Coordinates of C-alpha atoms and ligand atoms in Angstrom, one line a residue:
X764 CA -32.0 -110.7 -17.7
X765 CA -33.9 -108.4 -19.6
X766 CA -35.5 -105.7 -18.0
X767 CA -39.4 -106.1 -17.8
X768 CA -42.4 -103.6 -17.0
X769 CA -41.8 -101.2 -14.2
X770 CA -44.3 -102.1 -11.5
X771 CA -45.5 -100.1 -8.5
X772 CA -45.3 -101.6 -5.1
X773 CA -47.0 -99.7 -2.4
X774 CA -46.3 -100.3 1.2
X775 CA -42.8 -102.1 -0.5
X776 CA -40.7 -102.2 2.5
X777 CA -43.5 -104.0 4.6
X778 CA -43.6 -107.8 5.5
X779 CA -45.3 -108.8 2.3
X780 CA -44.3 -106.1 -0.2
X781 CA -40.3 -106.5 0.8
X782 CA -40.7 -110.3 -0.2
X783 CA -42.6 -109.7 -3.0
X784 CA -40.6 -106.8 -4.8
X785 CA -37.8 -109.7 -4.2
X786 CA -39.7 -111.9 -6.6
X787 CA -40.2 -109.3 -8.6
X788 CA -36.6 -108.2 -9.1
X789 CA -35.4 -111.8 -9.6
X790 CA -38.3 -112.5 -12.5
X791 CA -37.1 -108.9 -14.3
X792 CA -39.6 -106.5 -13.3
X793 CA -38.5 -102.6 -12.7
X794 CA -39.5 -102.1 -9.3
X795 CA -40.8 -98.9 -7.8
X796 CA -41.5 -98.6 -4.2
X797 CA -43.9 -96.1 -2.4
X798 CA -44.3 -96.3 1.8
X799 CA -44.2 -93.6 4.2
X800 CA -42.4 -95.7 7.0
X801 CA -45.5 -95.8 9.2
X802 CA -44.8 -99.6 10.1
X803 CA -41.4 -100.6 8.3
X804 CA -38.0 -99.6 8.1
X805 CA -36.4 -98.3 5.1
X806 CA -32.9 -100.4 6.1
X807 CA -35.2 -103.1 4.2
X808 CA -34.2 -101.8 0.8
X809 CA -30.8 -102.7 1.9
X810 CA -32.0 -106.1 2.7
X811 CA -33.7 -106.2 -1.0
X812 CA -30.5 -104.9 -2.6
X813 CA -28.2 -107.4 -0.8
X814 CA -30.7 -110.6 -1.9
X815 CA -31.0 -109.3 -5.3
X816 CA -28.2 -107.3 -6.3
X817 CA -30.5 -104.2 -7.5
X818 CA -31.5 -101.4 -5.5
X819 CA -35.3 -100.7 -6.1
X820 CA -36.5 -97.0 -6.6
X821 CA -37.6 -96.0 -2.9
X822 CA -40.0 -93.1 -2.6
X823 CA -40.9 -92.0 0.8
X824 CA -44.3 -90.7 0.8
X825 CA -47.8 -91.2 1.5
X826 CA -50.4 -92.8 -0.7
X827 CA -53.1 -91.2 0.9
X828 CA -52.1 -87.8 -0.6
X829 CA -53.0 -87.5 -4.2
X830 CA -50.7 -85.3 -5.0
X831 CA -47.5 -87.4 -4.3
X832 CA -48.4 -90.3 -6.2
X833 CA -48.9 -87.6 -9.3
X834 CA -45.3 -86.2 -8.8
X835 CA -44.1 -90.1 -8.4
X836 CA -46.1 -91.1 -11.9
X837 CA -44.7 -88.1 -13.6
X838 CA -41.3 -88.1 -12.2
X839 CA -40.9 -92.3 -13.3
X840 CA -42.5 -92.4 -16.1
X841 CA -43.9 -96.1 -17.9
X842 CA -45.2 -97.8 -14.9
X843 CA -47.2 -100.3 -16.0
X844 CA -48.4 -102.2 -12.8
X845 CA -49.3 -101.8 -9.3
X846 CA -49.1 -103.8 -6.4
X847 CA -51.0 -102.4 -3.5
X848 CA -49.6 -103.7 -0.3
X849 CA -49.7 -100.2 1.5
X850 CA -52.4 -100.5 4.4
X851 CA -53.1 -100.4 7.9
X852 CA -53.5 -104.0 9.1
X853 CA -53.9 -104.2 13.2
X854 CA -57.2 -105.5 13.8
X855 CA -57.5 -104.7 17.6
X856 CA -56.2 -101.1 16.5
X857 CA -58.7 -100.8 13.7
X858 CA -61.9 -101.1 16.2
X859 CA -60.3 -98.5 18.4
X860 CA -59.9 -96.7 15.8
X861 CA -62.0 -96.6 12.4
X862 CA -61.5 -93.1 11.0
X863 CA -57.8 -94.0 10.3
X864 CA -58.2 -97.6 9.0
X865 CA -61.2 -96.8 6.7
X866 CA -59.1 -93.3 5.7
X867 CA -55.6 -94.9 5.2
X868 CA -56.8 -98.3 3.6
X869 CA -59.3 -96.7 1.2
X870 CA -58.4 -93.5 0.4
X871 CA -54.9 -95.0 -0.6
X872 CA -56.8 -97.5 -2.8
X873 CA -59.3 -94.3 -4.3
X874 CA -56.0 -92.6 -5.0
X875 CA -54.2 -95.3 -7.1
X876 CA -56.9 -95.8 -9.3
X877 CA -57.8 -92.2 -9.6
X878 CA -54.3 -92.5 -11.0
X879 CA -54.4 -95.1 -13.2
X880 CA -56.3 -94.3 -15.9
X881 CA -54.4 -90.8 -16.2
X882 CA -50.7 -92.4 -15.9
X883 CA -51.6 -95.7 -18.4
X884 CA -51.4 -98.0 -15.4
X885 CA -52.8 -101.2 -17.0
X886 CA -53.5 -103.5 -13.9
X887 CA -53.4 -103.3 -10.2
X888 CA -53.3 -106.7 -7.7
X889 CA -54.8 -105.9 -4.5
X890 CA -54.1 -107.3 -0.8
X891 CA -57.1 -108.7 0.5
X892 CA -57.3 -111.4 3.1
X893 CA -59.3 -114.4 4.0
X894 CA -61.1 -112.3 6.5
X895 CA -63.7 -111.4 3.8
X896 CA -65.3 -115.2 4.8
X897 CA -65.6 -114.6 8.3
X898 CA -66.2 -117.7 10.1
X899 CA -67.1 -120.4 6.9
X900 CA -69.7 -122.7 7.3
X901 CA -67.8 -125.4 5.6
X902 CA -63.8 -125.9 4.9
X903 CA -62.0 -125.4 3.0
X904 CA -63.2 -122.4 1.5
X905 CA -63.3 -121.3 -2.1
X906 CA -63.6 -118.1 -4.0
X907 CA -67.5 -118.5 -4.6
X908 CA -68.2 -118.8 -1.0
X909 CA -70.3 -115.4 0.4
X910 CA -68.6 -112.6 1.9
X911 CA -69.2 -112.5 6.0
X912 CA -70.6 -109.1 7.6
X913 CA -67.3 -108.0 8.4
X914 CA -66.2 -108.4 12.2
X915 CA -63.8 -105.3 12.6
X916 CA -63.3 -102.1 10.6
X917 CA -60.1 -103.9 9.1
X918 CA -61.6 -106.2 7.6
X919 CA -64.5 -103.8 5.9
X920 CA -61.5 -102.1 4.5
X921 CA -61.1 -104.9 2.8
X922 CA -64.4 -105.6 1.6
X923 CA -65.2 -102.3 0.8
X924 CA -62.0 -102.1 -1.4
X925 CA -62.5 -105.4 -3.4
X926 CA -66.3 -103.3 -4.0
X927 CA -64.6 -100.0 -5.2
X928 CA -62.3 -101.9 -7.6
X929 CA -65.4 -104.2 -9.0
X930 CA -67.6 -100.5 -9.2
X931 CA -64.5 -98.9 -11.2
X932 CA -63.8 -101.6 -13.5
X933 CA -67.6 -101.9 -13.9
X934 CA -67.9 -98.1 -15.0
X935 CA -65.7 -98.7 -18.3
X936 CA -62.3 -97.7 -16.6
X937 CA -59.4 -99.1 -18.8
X938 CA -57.8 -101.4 -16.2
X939 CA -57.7 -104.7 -14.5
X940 CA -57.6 -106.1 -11.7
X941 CA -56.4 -109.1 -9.5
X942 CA -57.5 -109.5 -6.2
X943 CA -55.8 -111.8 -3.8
X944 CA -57.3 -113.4 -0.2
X945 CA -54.6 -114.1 1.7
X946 CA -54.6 -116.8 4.3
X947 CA -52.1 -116.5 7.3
X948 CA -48.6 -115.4 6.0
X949 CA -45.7 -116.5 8.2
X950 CA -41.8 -116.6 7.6
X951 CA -39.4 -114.7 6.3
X952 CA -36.7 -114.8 3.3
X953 CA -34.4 -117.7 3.3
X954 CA -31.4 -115.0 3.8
X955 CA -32.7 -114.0 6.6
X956 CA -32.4 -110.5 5.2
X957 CA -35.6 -109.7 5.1
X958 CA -38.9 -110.6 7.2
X959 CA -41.7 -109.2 9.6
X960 CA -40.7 -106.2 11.3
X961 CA -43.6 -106.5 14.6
X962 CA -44.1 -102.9 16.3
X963 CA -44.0 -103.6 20.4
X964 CA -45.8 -106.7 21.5
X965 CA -46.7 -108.9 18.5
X966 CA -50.2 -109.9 18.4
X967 CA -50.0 -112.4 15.4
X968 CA -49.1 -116.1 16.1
X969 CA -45.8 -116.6 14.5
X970 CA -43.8 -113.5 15.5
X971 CA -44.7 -114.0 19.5
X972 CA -43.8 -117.5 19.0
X973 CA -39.9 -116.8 18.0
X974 CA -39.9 -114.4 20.4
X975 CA -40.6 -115.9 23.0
X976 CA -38.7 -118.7 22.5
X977 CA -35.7 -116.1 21.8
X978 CA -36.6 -115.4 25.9
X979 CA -37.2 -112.2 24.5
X980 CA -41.5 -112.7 25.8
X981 CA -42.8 -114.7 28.2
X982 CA -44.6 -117.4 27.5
X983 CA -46.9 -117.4 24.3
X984 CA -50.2 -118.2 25.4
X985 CA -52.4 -120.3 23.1
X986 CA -55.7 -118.5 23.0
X987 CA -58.2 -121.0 23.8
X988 CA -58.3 -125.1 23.7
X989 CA -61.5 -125.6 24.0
X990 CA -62.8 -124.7 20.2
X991 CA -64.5 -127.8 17.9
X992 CA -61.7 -129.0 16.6
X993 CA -59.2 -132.0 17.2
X994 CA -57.0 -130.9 19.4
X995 CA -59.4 -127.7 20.7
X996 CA -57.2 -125.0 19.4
X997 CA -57.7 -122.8 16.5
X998 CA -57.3 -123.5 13.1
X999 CA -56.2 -121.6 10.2
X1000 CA -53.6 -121.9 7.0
X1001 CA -50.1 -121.1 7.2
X1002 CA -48.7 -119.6 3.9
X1003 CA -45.0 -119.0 3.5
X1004 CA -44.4 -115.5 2.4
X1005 CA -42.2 -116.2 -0.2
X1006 CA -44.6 -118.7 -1.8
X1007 CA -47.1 -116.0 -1.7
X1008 CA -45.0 -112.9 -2.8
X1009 CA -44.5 -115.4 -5.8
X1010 CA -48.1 -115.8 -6.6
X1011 CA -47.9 -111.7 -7.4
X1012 CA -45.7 -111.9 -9.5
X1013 CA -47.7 -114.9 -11.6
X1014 CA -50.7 -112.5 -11.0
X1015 CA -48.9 -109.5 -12.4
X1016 CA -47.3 -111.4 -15.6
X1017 CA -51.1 -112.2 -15.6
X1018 CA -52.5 -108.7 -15.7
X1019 CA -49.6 -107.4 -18.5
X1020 CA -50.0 -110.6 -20.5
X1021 CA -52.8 -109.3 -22.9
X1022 CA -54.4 -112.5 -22.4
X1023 CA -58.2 -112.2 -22.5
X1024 CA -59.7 -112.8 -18.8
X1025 CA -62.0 -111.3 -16.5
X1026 CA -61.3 -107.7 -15.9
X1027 CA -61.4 -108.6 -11.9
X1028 CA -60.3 -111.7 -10.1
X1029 CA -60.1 -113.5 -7.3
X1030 CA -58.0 -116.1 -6.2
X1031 CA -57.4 -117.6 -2.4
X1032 CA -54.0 -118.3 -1.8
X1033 CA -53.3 -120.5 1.0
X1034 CA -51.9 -124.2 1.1
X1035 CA -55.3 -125.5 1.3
X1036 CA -53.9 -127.5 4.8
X1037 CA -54.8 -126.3 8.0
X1038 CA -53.3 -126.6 11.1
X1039 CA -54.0 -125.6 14.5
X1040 CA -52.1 -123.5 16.8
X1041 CA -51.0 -126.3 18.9
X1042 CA -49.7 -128.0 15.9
X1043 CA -48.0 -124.9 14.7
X1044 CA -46.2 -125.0 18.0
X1045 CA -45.0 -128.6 17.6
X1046 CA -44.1 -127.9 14.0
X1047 CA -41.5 -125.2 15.3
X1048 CA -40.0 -127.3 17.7
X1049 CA -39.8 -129.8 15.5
X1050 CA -38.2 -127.9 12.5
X1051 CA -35.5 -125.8 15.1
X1052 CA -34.9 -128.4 18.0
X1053 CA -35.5 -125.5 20.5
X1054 CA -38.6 -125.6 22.9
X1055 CA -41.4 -122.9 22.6
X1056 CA -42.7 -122.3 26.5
X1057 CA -46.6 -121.7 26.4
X1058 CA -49.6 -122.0 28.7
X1059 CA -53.2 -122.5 27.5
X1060 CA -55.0 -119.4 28.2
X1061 CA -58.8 -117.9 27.3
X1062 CA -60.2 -117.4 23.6
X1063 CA -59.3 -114.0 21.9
X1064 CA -62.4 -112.3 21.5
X1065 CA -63.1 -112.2 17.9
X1066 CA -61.1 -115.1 16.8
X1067 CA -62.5 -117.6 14.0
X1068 CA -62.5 -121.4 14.9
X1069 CA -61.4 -122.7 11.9
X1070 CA -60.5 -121.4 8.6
X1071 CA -58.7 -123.2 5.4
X1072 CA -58.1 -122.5 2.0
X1073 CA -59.2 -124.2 -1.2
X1074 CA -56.6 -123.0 -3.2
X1075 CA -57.9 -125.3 -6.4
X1076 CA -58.8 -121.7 -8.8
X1077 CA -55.0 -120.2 -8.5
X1078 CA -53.7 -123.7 -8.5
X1079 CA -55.4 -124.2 -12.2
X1080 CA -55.5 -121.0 -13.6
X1081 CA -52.8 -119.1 -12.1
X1082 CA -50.5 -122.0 -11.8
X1083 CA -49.5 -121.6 -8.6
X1084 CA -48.6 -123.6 -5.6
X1085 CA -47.7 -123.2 -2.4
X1086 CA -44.6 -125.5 -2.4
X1087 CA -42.6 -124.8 1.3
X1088 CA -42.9 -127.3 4.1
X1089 CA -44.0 -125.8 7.4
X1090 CA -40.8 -127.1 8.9
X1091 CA -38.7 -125.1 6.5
X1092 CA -41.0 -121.8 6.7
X1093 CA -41.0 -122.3 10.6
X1094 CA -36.9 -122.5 10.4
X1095 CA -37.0 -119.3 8.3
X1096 CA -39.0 -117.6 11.0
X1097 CA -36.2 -118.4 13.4
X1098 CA -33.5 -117.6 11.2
X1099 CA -35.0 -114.6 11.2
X1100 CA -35.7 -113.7 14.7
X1101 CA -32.2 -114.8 15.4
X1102 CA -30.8 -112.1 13.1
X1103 CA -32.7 -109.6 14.3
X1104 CA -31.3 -110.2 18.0
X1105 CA -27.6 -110.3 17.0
X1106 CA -28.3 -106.8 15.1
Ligands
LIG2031 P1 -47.0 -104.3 6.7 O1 -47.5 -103.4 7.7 O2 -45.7 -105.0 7.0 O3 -46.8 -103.6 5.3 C1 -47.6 -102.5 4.9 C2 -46.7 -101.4 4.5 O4 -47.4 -100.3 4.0 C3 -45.8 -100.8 5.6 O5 -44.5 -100.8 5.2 C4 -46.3 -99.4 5.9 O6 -45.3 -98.5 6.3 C5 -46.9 -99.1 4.5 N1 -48.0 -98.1 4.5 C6 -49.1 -98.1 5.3 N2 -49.9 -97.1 4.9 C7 -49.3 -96.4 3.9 C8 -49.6 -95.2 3.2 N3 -50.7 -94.5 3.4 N4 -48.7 -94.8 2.2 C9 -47.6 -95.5 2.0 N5 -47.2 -96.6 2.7 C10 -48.1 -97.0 3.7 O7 -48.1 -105.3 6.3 P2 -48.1 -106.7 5.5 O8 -48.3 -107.8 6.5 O9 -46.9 -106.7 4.6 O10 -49.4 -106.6 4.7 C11 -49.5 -106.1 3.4 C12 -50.9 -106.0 2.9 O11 -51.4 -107.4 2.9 C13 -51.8 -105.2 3.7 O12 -52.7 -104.5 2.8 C14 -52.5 -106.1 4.6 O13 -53.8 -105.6 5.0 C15 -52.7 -107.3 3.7 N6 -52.8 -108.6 4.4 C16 -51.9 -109.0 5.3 C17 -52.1 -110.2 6.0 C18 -51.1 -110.6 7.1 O14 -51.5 -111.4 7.9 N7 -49.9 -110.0 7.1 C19 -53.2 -111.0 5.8 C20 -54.1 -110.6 4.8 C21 -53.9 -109.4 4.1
LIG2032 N1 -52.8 -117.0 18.7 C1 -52.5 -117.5 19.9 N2 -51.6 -116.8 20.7 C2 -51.1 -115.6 20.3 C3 -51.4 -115.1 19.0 C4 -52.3 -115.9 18.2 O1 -53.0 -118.6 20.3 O2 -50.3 -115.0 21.0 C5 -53.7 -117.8 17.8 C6 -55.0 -117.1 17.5 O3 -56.0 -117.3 18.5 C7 -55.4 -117.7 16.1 C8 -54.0 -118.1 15.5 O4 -53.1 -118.1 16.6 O5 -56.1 -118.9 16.4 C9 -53.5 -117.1 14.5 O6 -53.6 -115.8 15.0 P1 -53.0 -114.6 14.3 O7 -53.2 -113.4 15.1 O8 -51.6 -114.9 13.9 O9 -53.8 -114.5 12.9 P2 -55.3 -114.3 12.6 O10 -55.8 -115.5 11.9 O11 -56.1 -114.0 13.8 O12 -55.4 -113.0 11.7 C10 -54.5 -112.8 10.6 C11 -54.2 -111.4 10.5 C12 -55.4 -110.6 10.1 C13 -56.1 -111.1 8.9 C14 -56.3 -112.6 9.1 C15 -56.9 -113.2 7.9 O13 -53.6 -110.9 11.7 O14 -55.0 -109.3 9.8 O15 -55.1 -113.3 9.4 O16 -56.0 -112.8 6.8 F1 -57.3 -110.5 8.8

């Protein structure tokens, strides 16, 4: 295939950016990645190399320092795109401590597209996240529903950024911009090469749930049963990571087509089903024949009852879909998890 645009992928070797520079690879693109290792290995761009056959440019470094992206724009010339994936993304971690979130999240975002303009970077997809709704008044949600007083420093990072993009692209700079909500991204690449990387104890759903029914955790404790729902548990909308790493790619093409849209966009992406944490549970049994041991414990403080996506705008204009079952996402995750312990 011929050799596309070379695109930027910050925080590349992460959960999301390892499956995504994947996509990438496979649709043409010339991939550059950029993380500093603060929560992923770089054994990934084996994983990448092995799925894809091409080895992606891997720069250590920080994108918080200016002047590293500068040496990285000279030193590969013609990047076209970026992808900003890099971020600090524990919310527990980010009210304990704020000065790091709000410096690593947004001064990495102030120094890409201090960059842009400068290097002839034409577009930039950003990472946001569903938590920009807080808890909706109706579900699903849709892009035009109003952005929620954030409920941790995390998640102002990610208002605050989708702001600084709008303010840039609003002051005549010569770039656009995609940004994307993310809903809850589980799995992990079919190959099993390549998936979620959890530091210590995993505080997302997903990971704690293959581990412990690995026996490598105790019991995964379902955080409340008593919430307005049907079954009393949480719910919220389970994207497969490689469906969403492909929506980048359709939102990159997007940015470098020359077609004539919005400078800035938004676009949900979720399956626009939700399903609660009790059914998550059954869905995994179901899909790998092997029993998750749980108990019913209190709410998490902080957690949102029920969230959804409408996923109708990148449906339509993006043309995009989230196409994996649960079952085959949730066998993924174990496929996954199972590699990792014969490692
Ligand atoms: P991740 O932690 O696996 O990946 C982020 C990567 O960025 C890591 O490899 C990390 O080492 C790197 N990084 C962090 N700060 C950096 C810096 N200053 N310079 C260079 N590299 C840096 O996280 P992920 O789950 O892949 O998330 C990717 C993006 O998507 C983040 O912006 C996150 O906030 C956003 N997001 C994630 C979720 C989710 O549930 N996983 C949901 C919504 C939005
Ligand atoms: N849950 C449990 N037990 C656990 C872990 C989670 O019952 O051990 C429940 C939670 O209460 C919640 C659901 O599983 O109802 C999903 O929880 P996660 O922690 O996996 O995900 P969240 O929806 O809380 O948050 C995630 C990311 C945030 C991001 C948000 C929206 O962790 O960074 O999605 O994108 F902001």
């Amino acid at each position: 295939m011929a050799t596309k645009e070379r695109i930027l992928v910050t925080g590349g070797t992460g959960y999301i950016g390892s499956h995504t520079v994947v996509e990438l690879q496979k649709a043409g693109y010339d991939v550059v990645i950029i993380d500093n290792l603060s929560n992923s290995e770089p054994t990934v761009v084996d994983g990448i190399e092995k799925i894809t056959g091409i080895r992606p440019i891997f720069v250590e470094g920080d994108c918080t320092d200016l002047e590293t992206l500068r040496r990285l724009f000279l030193k590969l010339p013609g990047i076209k795109g970026i992808i900003n994936f890099a971020a600090s993304k524990a919310v527990g971690e980010s009210v304990k401590n704020p000065i790091l979130y709000y410096r690593n999240n947004l001064v990495t975002l102030l120094n890409l597209l201090d960059c842009m303009p400068e290097f002839g970077v034409k577009g930039i997809v950003f990472s946001s996240s569903c938590t920009v709704y807080g808890e909706p008044d109706m579900n699903p949600i849709d892009e035009t529903a109003p952005i929620k007083p954030a409920t941790s420093p995390y998640g102002n990072t990610k208002q605050i950024s989708e702001e600084i993009i709008r303010d840039f692209i609003r002051a005549g700079a010569p770039i656009k911009s995609i940004l994307l909500r993310y809903f809850n991204p589980i799995g992990a690449h079919e190959s099993a090469l390549i998936g979620e990387l959890p530091i210590g104890v995993p505080q997302n759903l997903v990971p704690y749930m293959t581990q412990a029914a690995a026996g490598i955790r105790g019991e995964l404790t379902v955080f409340g049963t008593d919430y307005n729902t049907p079954d009393g548990s949480c719910i919220r909308d389970y994207i497969d990571v490689t469906d969403l790493a492909r929506a980048h790619v359709i939102a990159m093409e997007r940015l470098l087509s020359g077609e004539d849209h919005d400078s800035v966009e938004v676009f949900n992406l979720g399956t626009g089903r939700g399903l609660s944490v009790l059914e998550l549970i059954s869905a995994f049994e179901r899909a790998t024949g092997v029993h998750v041991p749980h108990t019913i414990g209190k709410r998490r403080e902080g957690d949102i009852e029920q969230i959804w996506a409408d996923p109708k705008k990148a449906n339509e204009v993006l043309g995009w879909k989230a196409e994996t079952p649960i079952e085959e996402t949730m066998r993924h995750a174990w496929a996954w998890q199972q590699s990792r312990i014969k490692r």
